[in-house]
Amino acid sequence: MTTTPSPTAAADRSAGPGKPRPSGKFVAEVLALCARDKGAQADLRSGLGLPYDRCHRLHRHLIHRVPHAARHPDARRPYYAVAALIAARSRAARQEEQGRGDNSTTESVQDAAAIRTERAWWERPNLGASLAEAVNRGLMKPNSAESELHLMARVGSDSLHTRLPALIRQLAGPGVQLDWAVLLEDLSWWDDSQDRIATRWLESYFRLRSLEERSPGTSGADNPTIEVPEENQ
């Protein structure tokens, strides 16, 4: 496994208050591109799950959008992967985002991206938090989500990128928020900080699951005579 430092991710993390992070700017531009150009969206979608060297149709749309610091193919791969995932969203997922007001594709999208940087980065939902929401809303079974999280914690970036498309499809449901910029930065840092990122995903997952299980009406805690199977929580 190649471990190439990610200067782009470092730049993202050093963005000051009120200043858009490069990851957020990239995501906003890809969302806007997909909204206005279905041909470009199809090109981006063609790179789903593919290594960087096989993403031939993506270069015309992304090479000028990826931060200049990401010169190495390993540094560019997370950008291409997230762009393909965004382009592959179902219509229902796109409508869900629009209904929440997330990932706006209006002309003020850059301002929206800037505003999001004001929110503490660690408060924004990572992949573990999104998985927890999917379980809480009945889109995934707890055992499946936890097994996937533990597996991803052990695999290298190649396997992680290969598994993401199928996993993201399972998260495309009502009430599940995916923060593409957070995912992009996590993928950018995976080779260097896999254990730390995986731990953050697991912590977020179990924190939200614990809150759900303790909420009135979501388990049998308030009525000991009722047992609710885990998959129905």
PDB file of C-alpha atoms in Angstrom:
ATOM      1  CA  MET A   1       0.000   0.000   0.000  1.00  0.00           C
ATOM      2  CA  THR A   2       1.371   3.373  -1.041  1.00  0.00           C
ATOM      3  CA  THR A   3       1.445   5.946   1.709  1.00  0.00           C
ATOM      4  CA  THR A   4       1.653   9.351   0.121  1.00  0.00           C
ATOM      5  CA  PRO A   5       1.214  12.400   2.346  1.00  0.00           C
ATOM      6  CA  SER A   6      -1.820  14.504   1.536  1.00  0.00           C
ATOM      7  CA  PRO A   7      -0.880  18.180   1.426  1.00  0.00           C
ATOM      8  CA  THR A   8      -4.408  18.961   0.277  1.00  0.00           C
ATOM      9  CA  ALA A   9      -5.949  17.447   3.352  1.00  0.00           C
ATOM     10  CA  ALA A  10      -3.473  19.364   5.471  1.00  0.00           C
ATOM     11  CA  ALA A  11      -4.588  22.568   3.788  1.00  0.00           C
ATOM     12  CA  ASP A  12      -8.206  21.660   4.504  1.00  0.00           C
ATOM     13  CA  ARG A  13      -7.501  21.230   8.190  1.00  0.00           C
ATOM     14  CA  SER A  14      -5.666  24.522   8.465  1.00  0.00           C
ATOM     15  CA  ALA A  15      -8.481  26.563   6.939  1.00  0.00           C
ATOM     16  CA  GLY A  16      -9.308  29.407   9.265  1.00  0.00           C
ATOM     17  CA  PRO A  17     -12.749  30.352  10.582  1.00  0.00           C
ATOM     18  CA  GLY A  18     -15.036  31.667   7.844  1.00  0.00           C
ATOM     19  CA  LYS A  19     -12.681  30.492   5.128  1.00  0.00           C
ATOM     20  CA  PRO A  20     -14.021  27.717   2.854  1.00  0.00           C
ATOM     21  CA  ARG A  21     -12.054  24.494   3.087  1.00  0.00           C
ATOM     22  CA  PRO A  22     -10.746  23.195  -0.251  1.00  0.00           C
ATOM     23  CA  SER A  23     -12.737  20.003   0.303  1.00  0.00           C
ATOM     24  CA  GLY A  24     -15.968  21.969   0.699  1.00  0.00           C
ATOM     25  CA  LYS A  25     -15.228  24.081  -2.369  1.00  0.00           C
ATOM     26  CA  PHE A  26     -14.571  20.968  -4.453  1.00  0.00           C
ATOM     27  CA  VAL A  27     -17.779  19.260  -3.293  1.00  0.00           C
ATOM     28  CA  ALA A  28     -19.839  22.390  -3.983  1.00  0.00           C
ATOM     29  CA  GLU A  29     -18.457  22.626  -7.510  1.00  0.00           C
ATOM     30  CA  VAL A  30     -19.151  18.947  -8.241  1.00  0.00           C
ATOM     31  CA  LEU A  31     -22.707  19.217  -6.917  1.00  0.00           C
ATOM     32  CA  ALA A  32     -23.334  22.274  -9.079  1.00  0.00           C
ATOM     33  CA  LEU A  33     -21.805  20.570 -12.120  1.00  0.00           C
ATOM     34  CA  CYS A  34     -24.014  17.492 -11.718  1.00  0.00           C
ATOM     35  CA  ALA A  35     -27.101  19.680 -11.312  1.00  0.00           C
ATOM     36  CA  ARG A  36     -26.567  21.623 -14.525  1.00  0.00           C
ATOM     37  CA  ASP A  37     -24.877  19.097 -16.846  1.00  0.00           C
ATOM     38  CA  LYS A  38     -26.232  15.543 -17.041  1.00  0.00           C
ATOM     39  CA  GLY A  39     -23.511  14.579 -19.506  1.00  0.00           C
ATOM     40  CA  ALA A  40     -20.840  15.576 -17.026  1.00  0.00           C
ATOM     41  CA  GLN A  41     -22.716  13.720 -14.298  1.00  0.00           C
ATOM     42  CA  ALA A  42     -22.651  10.564 -16.417  1.00  0.00           C
ATOM     43  CA  ASP A  43     -18.918  10.986 -17.013  1.00  0.00           C
ATOM     44  CA  LEU A  44     -18.273  11.343 -13.289  1.00  0.00           C
ATOM     45  CA  ARG A  45     -20.480   8.367 -12.490  1.00  0.00           C
ATOM     46  CA  SER A  46     -18.404   6.196 -14.839  1.00  0.00           C
ATOM     47  CA  GLY A  47     -15.528   6.351 -12.340  1.00  0.00           C
ATOM     48  CA  LEU A  48     -17.510   4.722  -9.538  1.00  0.00           C
ATOM     49  CA  GLY A  49     -15.265   2.313  -7.634  1.00  0.00           C
ATOM     50  CA  LEU A  50     -12.454   2.569 -10.170  1.00  0.00           C
ATOM     51  CA  PRO A  51      -8.792   3.354  -9.487  1.00  0.00           C
ATOM     52  CA  TYR A  52      -7.564   6.758 -10.581  1.00  0.00           C
ATOM     53  CA  ASP A  53      -5.744   5.379 -13.628  1.00  0.00           C
ATOM     54  CA  ARG A  54      -9.011   4.081 -15.072  1.00  0.00           C
ATOM     55  CA  CYS A  55     -11.080   7.233 -14.554  1.00  0.00           C
ATOM     56  CA  HIS A  56     -10.512   8.439 -18.108  1.00  0.00           C
ATOM     57  CA  ARG A  57     -13.800  10.327 -18.525  1.00  0.00           C
ATOM     58  CA  LEU A  58     -13.383  12.259 -15.290  1.00  0.00           C
ATOM     59  CA  HIS A  59     -10.225  14.203 -16.097  1.00  0.00           C
ATOM     60  CA  ARG A  60     -11.877  16.845 -18.292  1.00  0.00           C
ATOM     61  CA  HIS A  61     -14.207  17.773 -15.436  1.00  0.00           C
ATOM     62  CA  LEU A  62     -11.970  17.397 -12.389  1.00  0.00           C
ATOM     63  CA  ILE A  63      -8.333  18.016 -13.241  1.00  0.00           C
ATOM     64  CA  HIS A  64      -8.785  21.794 -12.882  1.00  0.00           C
ATOM     65  CA  ARG A  65     -10.939  21.427  -9.770  1.00  0.00           C
ATOM     66  CA  VAL A  66      -8.637  19.224  -7.717  1.00  0.00           C
ATOM     67  CA  PRO A  67      -6.298  21.421  -5.622  1.00  0.00           C
ATOM     68  CA  HIS A  68      -2.942  21.910  -7.292  1.00  0.00           C
ATOM     69  CA  ALA A  69      -1.173  20.474  -4.262  1.00  0.00           C
ATOM     70  CA  ALA A  70      -2.711  17.058  -5.007  1.00  0.00           C
ATOM     71  CA  ARG A  71      -0.276  16.171  -7.781  1.00  0.00           C
ATOM     72  CA  HIS A  72       0.227  12.491  -6.991  1.00  0.00           C
ATOM     73  CA  PRO A  73      -2.423  10.037  -8.290  1.00  0.00           C
ATOM     74  CA  ASP A  74      -2.896   8.718  -4.742  1.00  0.00           C
ATOM     75  CA  ALA A  75      -3.711  12.246  -3.575  1.00  0.00           C
ATOM     76  CA  ARG A  76      -6.152  12.790  -6.438  1.00  0.00           C
ATOM     77  CA  ARG A  77      -7.968   9.488  -6.017  1.00  0.00           C
ATOM     78  CA  PRO A  78     -10.170  10.598  -3.068  1.00  0.00           C
ATOM     79  CA  TYR A  79     -11.392  13.580  -5.071  1.00  0.00           C
ATOM     80  CA  TYR A  80     -12.275  11.416  -8.044  1.00  0.00           C
ATOM     81  CA  ALA A  81     -13.922   8.818  -5.797  1.00  0.00           C
ATOM     82  CA  VAL A  82     -16.128  11.350  -4.010  1.00  0.00           C
ATOM     83  CA  ALA A  83     -17.055  13.042  -7.294  1.00  0.00           C
ATOM     84  CA  ALA A  84     -18.174   9.673  -8.681  1.00  0.00           C
ATOM     85  CA  LEU A  85     -20.172   8.930  -5.522  1.00  0.00           C
ATOM     86  CA  ILE A  86     -21.899  12.307  -5.736  1.00  0.00           C
ATOM     87  CA  ALA A  87     -22.722  11.756  -9.405  1.00  0.00           C
ATOM     88  CA  ALA A  88     -24.121   8.289  -8.667  1.00  0.00           C
ATOM     89  CA  ARG A  89     -26.694   9.501  -6.127  1.00  0.00           C
ATOM     90  CA  SER A  90     -30.213   8.306  -6.792  1.00  0.00           C
ATOM     91  CA  ARG A  91     -32.968  10.783  -7.550  1.00  0.00           C
ATOM     92  CA  ALA A  92     -34.458  10.101  -4.129  1.00  0.00           C
ATOM     93  CA  ALA A  93     -31.144  10.914  -2.461  1.00  0.00           C
ATOM     94  CA  ARG A  94     -30.837  14.163  -4.401  1.00  0.00           C
ATOM     95  CA  GLN A  95     -34.364  15.155  -3.451  1.00  0.00           C
ATOM     96  CA  GLU A  96     -33.632  14.335   0.189  1.00  0.00           C
ATOM     97  CA  GLU A  97     -30.596  16.638   0.157  1.00  0.00           C
ATOM     98  CA  GLN A  98     -32.570  19.434  -1.475  1.00  0.00           C
ATOM     99  CA  GLY A  99     -35.363  19.052   1.045  1.00  0.00           C
ATOM    100  CA  ARG A 100     -32.898  19.459   3.931  1.00  0.00           C
ATOM    101  CA  GLY A 101     -31.179  22.360   2.234  1.00  0.00           C
ATOM    102  CA  ASP A 102     -27.866  20.455   2.299  1.00  0.00           C
ATOM    103  CA  ASN A 103     -25.262  20.686  -0.439  1.00  0.00           C
ATOM    104  CA  SER A 104     -27.066  23.541  -2.171  1.00  0.00           C
ATOM    105  CA  THR A 105     -26.458  23.804  -5.886  1.00  0.00           C
ATOM    106  CA  THR A 106     -27.722  27.368  -6.259  1.00  0.00           C
ATOM    107  CA  GLU A 107     -25.490  30.252  -7.269  1.00  0.00           C
ATOM    108  CA  SER A 108     -24.798  30.912  -3.570  1.00  0.00           C
ATOM    109  CA  VAL A 109     -23.232  27.498  -3.113  1.00  0.00           C
ATOM    110  CA  GLN A 110     -19.800  28.943  -2.387  1.00  0.00           C
ATOM    111  CA  ASP A 111     -21.236  31.117   0.381  1.00  0.00           C
ATOM    112  CA  ALA A 112     -22.968  28.072   1.844  1.00  0.00           C
ATOM    113  CA  ALA A 113     -19.692  26.177   1.809  1.00  0.00           C
ATOM    114  CA  ALA A 114     -18.027  29.060   3.645  1.00  0.00           C
ATOM    115  CA  ILE A 115     -20.728  29.148   6.296  1.00  0.00           C
ATOM    116  CA  ARG A 116     -20.318  25.415   6.946  1.00  0.00           C
ATOM    117  CA  THR A 117     -16.695  25.968   7.930  1.00  0.00           C
ATOM    118  CA  GLU A 118     -17.893  27.957  10.920  1.00  0.00           C
ATOM    119  CA  ARG A 119     -19.278  24.775  12.410  1.00  0.00           C
ATOM    120  CA  ALA A 120     -16.671  22.796  14.319  1.00  0.00           C
ATOM    121  CA  TRP A 121     -15.311  20.146  11.997  1.00  0.00           C
ATOM    122  CA  TRP A 122     -15.726  17.373  14.517  1.00  0.00           C
ATOM    123  CA  GLU A 123     -19.437  18.169  14.849  1.00  0.00           C
ATOM    124  CA  ARG A 124     -20.124  17.436  11.212  1.00  0.00           C
ATOM    125  CA  PRO A 125     -21.360  13.891  10.425  1.00  0.00           C
ATOM    126  CA  ASN A 126     -18.706  11.397   9.387  1.00  0.00           C
ATOM    127  CA  LEU A 127     -19.320   7.993   7.825  1.00  0.00           C
ATOM    128  CA  GLY A 128     -19.868   6.347  11.202  1.00  0.00           C
ATOM    129  CA  ALA A 129     -22.560   8.873  12.094  1.00  0.00           C
ATOM    130  CA  SER A 130     -24.265   8.318   8.737  1.00  0.00           C
ATOM    131  CA  LEU A 131     -24.254   4.566   9.295  1.00  0.00           C
ATOM    132  CA  ALA A 132     -25.819   5.037  12.722  1.00  0.00           C
ATOM    133  CA  GLU A 133     -28.592   7.164  11.225  1.00  0.00           C
ATOM    134  CA  ALA A 134     -29.220   4.476   8.598  1.00  0.00           C
ATOM    135  CA  VAL A 135     -29.583   1.860  11.346  1.00  0.00           C
ATOM    136  CA  ASN A 136     -31.755   4.125  13.479  1.00  0.00           C
ATOM    137  CA  ARG A 137     -34.112   4.613  10.537  1.00  0.00           C
ATOM    138  CA  GLY A 138     -34.279   0.946   9.647  1.00  0.00           C
ATOM    139  CA  LEU A 139     -32.290   1.142   6.415  1.00  0.00           C
ATOM    140  CA  MET A 140     -29.576  -1.215   7.710  1.00  0.00           C
ATOM    141  CA  LYS A 141     -29.388  -3.862  10.393  1.00  0.00           C
ATOM    142  CA  PRO A 142     -27.076  -3.079  13.326  1.00  0.00           C
ATOM    143  CA  ASN A 143     -24.973  -6.201  12.801  1.00  0.00           C
ATOM    144  CA  SER A 144     -24.406  -5.351   9.136  1.00  0.00           C
ATOM    145  CA  ALA A 145     -23.406  -1.767   9.858  1.00  0.00           C
ATOM    146  CA  GLU A 146     -21.063  -2.712  12.678  1.00  0.00           C
ATOM    147  CA  SER A 147     -19.447  -5.505  10.671  1.00  0.00           C
ATOM    148  CA  GLU A 148     -18.868  -3.077   7.808  1.00  0.00           C
ATOM    149  CA  LEU A 149     -17.325  -0.499  10.120  1.00  0.00           C
ATOM    150  CA  HIS A 150     -14.965  -3.011  11.716  1.00  0.00           C
ATOM    151  CA  LEU A 151     -13.985  -4.363   8.304  1.00  0.00           C
ATOM    152  CA  MET A 152     -13.263  -0.912   6.913  1.00  0.00           C
ATOM    153  CA  ALA A 153     -11.142  -0.169   9.964  1.00  0.00           C
ATOM    154  CA  ARG A 154      -8.798  -2.974   8.902  1.00  0.00           C
ATOM    155  CA  VAL A 155      -8.541  -2.568   5.141  1.00  0.00           C
ATOM    156  CA  GLY A 156      -6.215  -0.420   3.082  1.00  0.00           C
ATOM    157  CA  SER A 157      -7.312   2.424   0.853  1.00  0.00           C
ATOM    158  CA  ASP A 158      -7.733   0.233  -2.253  1.00  0.00           C
ATOM    159  CA  SER A 159     -10.245  -2.039  -0.549  1.00  0.00           C
ATOM    160  CA  LEU A 160     -11.941   0.910   1.135  1.00  0.00           C
ATOM    161  CA  HIS A 161     -12.528   2.656  -2.182  1.00  0.00           C
ATOM    162  CA  THR A 162     -13.861  -0.572  -3.685  1.00  0.00           C
ATOM    163  CA  ARG A 163     -16.388  -1.083  -0.869  1.00  0.00           C
ATOM    164  CA  LEU A 164     -17.663   2.479  -0.638  1.00  0.00           C
ATOM    165  CA  PRO A 165     -20.093   2.574  -3.611  1.00  0.00           C
ATOM    166  CA  ALA A 166     -22.223  -0.321  -2.355  1.00  0.00           C
ATOM    167  CA  LEU A 167     -22.165   1.041   1.188  1.00  0.00           C
ATOM    168  CA  ILE A 168     -23.130   4.568   0.150  1.00  0.00           C
ATOM    169  CA  ARG A 169     -26.093   3.202  -1.809  1.00  0.00           C
ATOM    170  CA  GLN A 170     -27.432   1.687   1.416  1.00  0.00           C
ATOM    171  CA  LEU A 171     -27.210   5.071   3.125  1.00  0.00           C
ATOM    172  CA  ALA A 172     -29.312   6.833   0.497  1.00  0.00           C
ATOM    173  CA  GLY A 173     -32.511   7.016   2.488  1.00  0.00           C
ATOM    174  CA  PRO A 174     -34.743   9.489   4.313  1.00  0.00           C
ATOM    175  CA  GLY A 175     -33.046  11.268   7.178  1.00  0.00           C
ATOM    176  CA  VAL A 176     -29.512  10.041   6.497  1.00  0.00           C
ATOM    177  CA  GLN A 177     -27.025  12.845   5.976  1.00  0.00           C
ATOM    178  CA  LEU A 178     -23.769  12.318   4.134  1.00  0.00           C
ATOM    179  CA  ASP A 179     -21.207  15.078   4.489  1.00  0.00           C
ATOM    180  CA  TRP A 180     -19.207  14.673   1.298  1.00  0.00           C
ATOM    181  CA  ALA A 181     -16.487  17.108   2.351  1.00  0.00           C
ATOM    182  CA  VAL A 182     -15.830  15.195   5.580  1.00  0.00           C
ATOM    183  CA  LEU A 183     -15.707  11.923   3.652  1.00  0.00           C
ATOM    184  CA  LEU A 184     -13.283  13.458   1.162  1.00  0.00           C
ATOM    185  CA  GLU A 185     -10.887  14.554   3.887  1.00  0.00           C
ATOM    186  CA  ASP A 186     -11.117  11.209   5.662  1.00  0.00           C
ATOM    187  CA  LEU A 187     -10.268   9.387   2.442  1.00  0.00           C
ATOM    188  CA  SER A 188      -7.408  11.807   1.796  1.00  0.00           C
ATOM    189  CA  TRP A 189      -5.883  11.021   5.191  1.00  0.00           C
ATOM    190  CA  TRP A 190      -6.647   7.293   5.246  1.00  0.00           C
ATOM    191  CA  ASP A 191      -3.170   6.019   4.390  1.00  0.00           C
ATOM    192  CA  ASP A 192      -1.570   8.188   7.060  1.00  0.00           C
ATOM    193  CA  SER A 193      -4.211   8.149   9.815  1.00  0.00           C
ATOM    194  CA  GLN A 194      -6.335   5.066   9.247  1.00  0.00           C
ATOM    195  CA  ASP A 195      -6.574   4.072  12.910  1.00  0.00           C
ATOM    196  CA  ARG A 196      -7.524   7.562  14.071  1.00  0.00           C
ATOM    197  CA  ILE A 197     -10.185   7.977  11.367  1.00  0.00           C
ATOM    198  CA  ALA A 198     -11.618   4.502  11.915  1.00  0.00           C
ATOM    199  CA  THR A 199     -11.795   5.182  15.644  1.00  0.00           C
ATOM    200  CA  ARG A 200     -13.677   8.432  15.026  1.00  0.00           C
ATOM    201  CA  TRP A 201     -16.152   6.603  12.783  1.00  0.00           C
ATOM    202  CA  LEU A 202     -16.723   3.914  15.414  1.00  0.00           C
ATOM    203  CA  GLU A 203     -17.102   6.458  18.215  1.00  0.00           C
ATOM    204  CA  SER A 204     -19.651   8.450  16.211  1.00  0.00           C
ATOM    205  CA  TYR A 205     -21.566   5.323  15.286  1.00  0.00           C
ATOM    206  CA  PHE A 206     -21.883   3.953  18.807  1.00  0.00           C
ATOM    207  CA  ARG A 207     -22.565   7.385  20.311  1.00  0.00           C
ATOM    208  CA  LEU A 208     -25.585   7.917  18.050  1.00  0.00           C
ATOM    209  CA  ARG A 209     -26.764   4.347  18.435  1.00  0.00           C
ATOM    210  CA  SER A 210     -26.590   4.684  22.220  1.00  0.00           C
ATOM    211  CA  LEU A 211     -28.628   7.900  22.117  1.00  0.00           C
ATOM    212  CA  GLU A 212     -31.239   6.198  19.964  1.00  0.00           C
ATOM    213  CA  GLU A 213     -31.467   3.154  22.197  1.00  0.00           C
ATOM    214  CA  ARG A 214     -31.904   5.324  25.282  1.00  0.00           C
ATOM    215  CA  SER A 215     -34.614   7.482  23.731  1.00  0.00           C
ATOM    216  CA  PRO A 216     -38.166   6.818  25.010  1.00  0.00           C
ATOM    217  CA  GLY A 217     -40.138   4.631  22.689  1.00  0.00           C
ATOM    218  CA  THR A 218     -37.179   3.194  20.778  1.00  0.00           C
ATOM    219  CA  SER A 219     -36.529   0.174  22.971  1.00  0.00           C
ATOM    220  CA  GLY A 220     -38.089  -1.871  25.700  1.00  0.00           C
ATOM    221  CA  ALA A 221     -36.230  -0.059  28.460  1.00  0.00           C
ATOM    222  CA  ASP A 222     -39.381   1.760  29.654  1.00  0.00           C
ATOM    223  CA  ASN A 223     -41.468  -1.398  29.528  1.00  0.00           C
ATOM    224  CA  PRO A 224     -39.537  -4.470  30.698  1.00  0.00           C
ATOM    225  CA  THR A 225     -42.258  -6.809  29.426  1.00  0.00           C
ATOM    226  CA  ILE A 226     -41.621  -5.802  25.838  1.00  0.00           C
ATOM    227  CA  GLU A 227     -38.549  -6.999  24.040  1.00  0.00           C
ATOM    228  CA  VAL A 228     -37.703  -5.294  20.777  1.00  0.00           C
ATOM    229  CA  PRO A 229     -35.428  -7.237  18.409  1.00  0.00           C
ATOM    230  CA  GLU A 230     -32.239  -5.345  17.643  1.00  0.00           C
ATOM    231  CA  GLU A 231     -33.001  -5.095  13.926  1.00  0.00           C
ATOM    232  CA  ASN A 232     -36.324  -3.367  14.670  1.00  0.00           C
ATOM    233  CA  GLN A 233     -34.889  -0.643  16.893  1.00  0.00           C
TER     234      GLN A 233
END
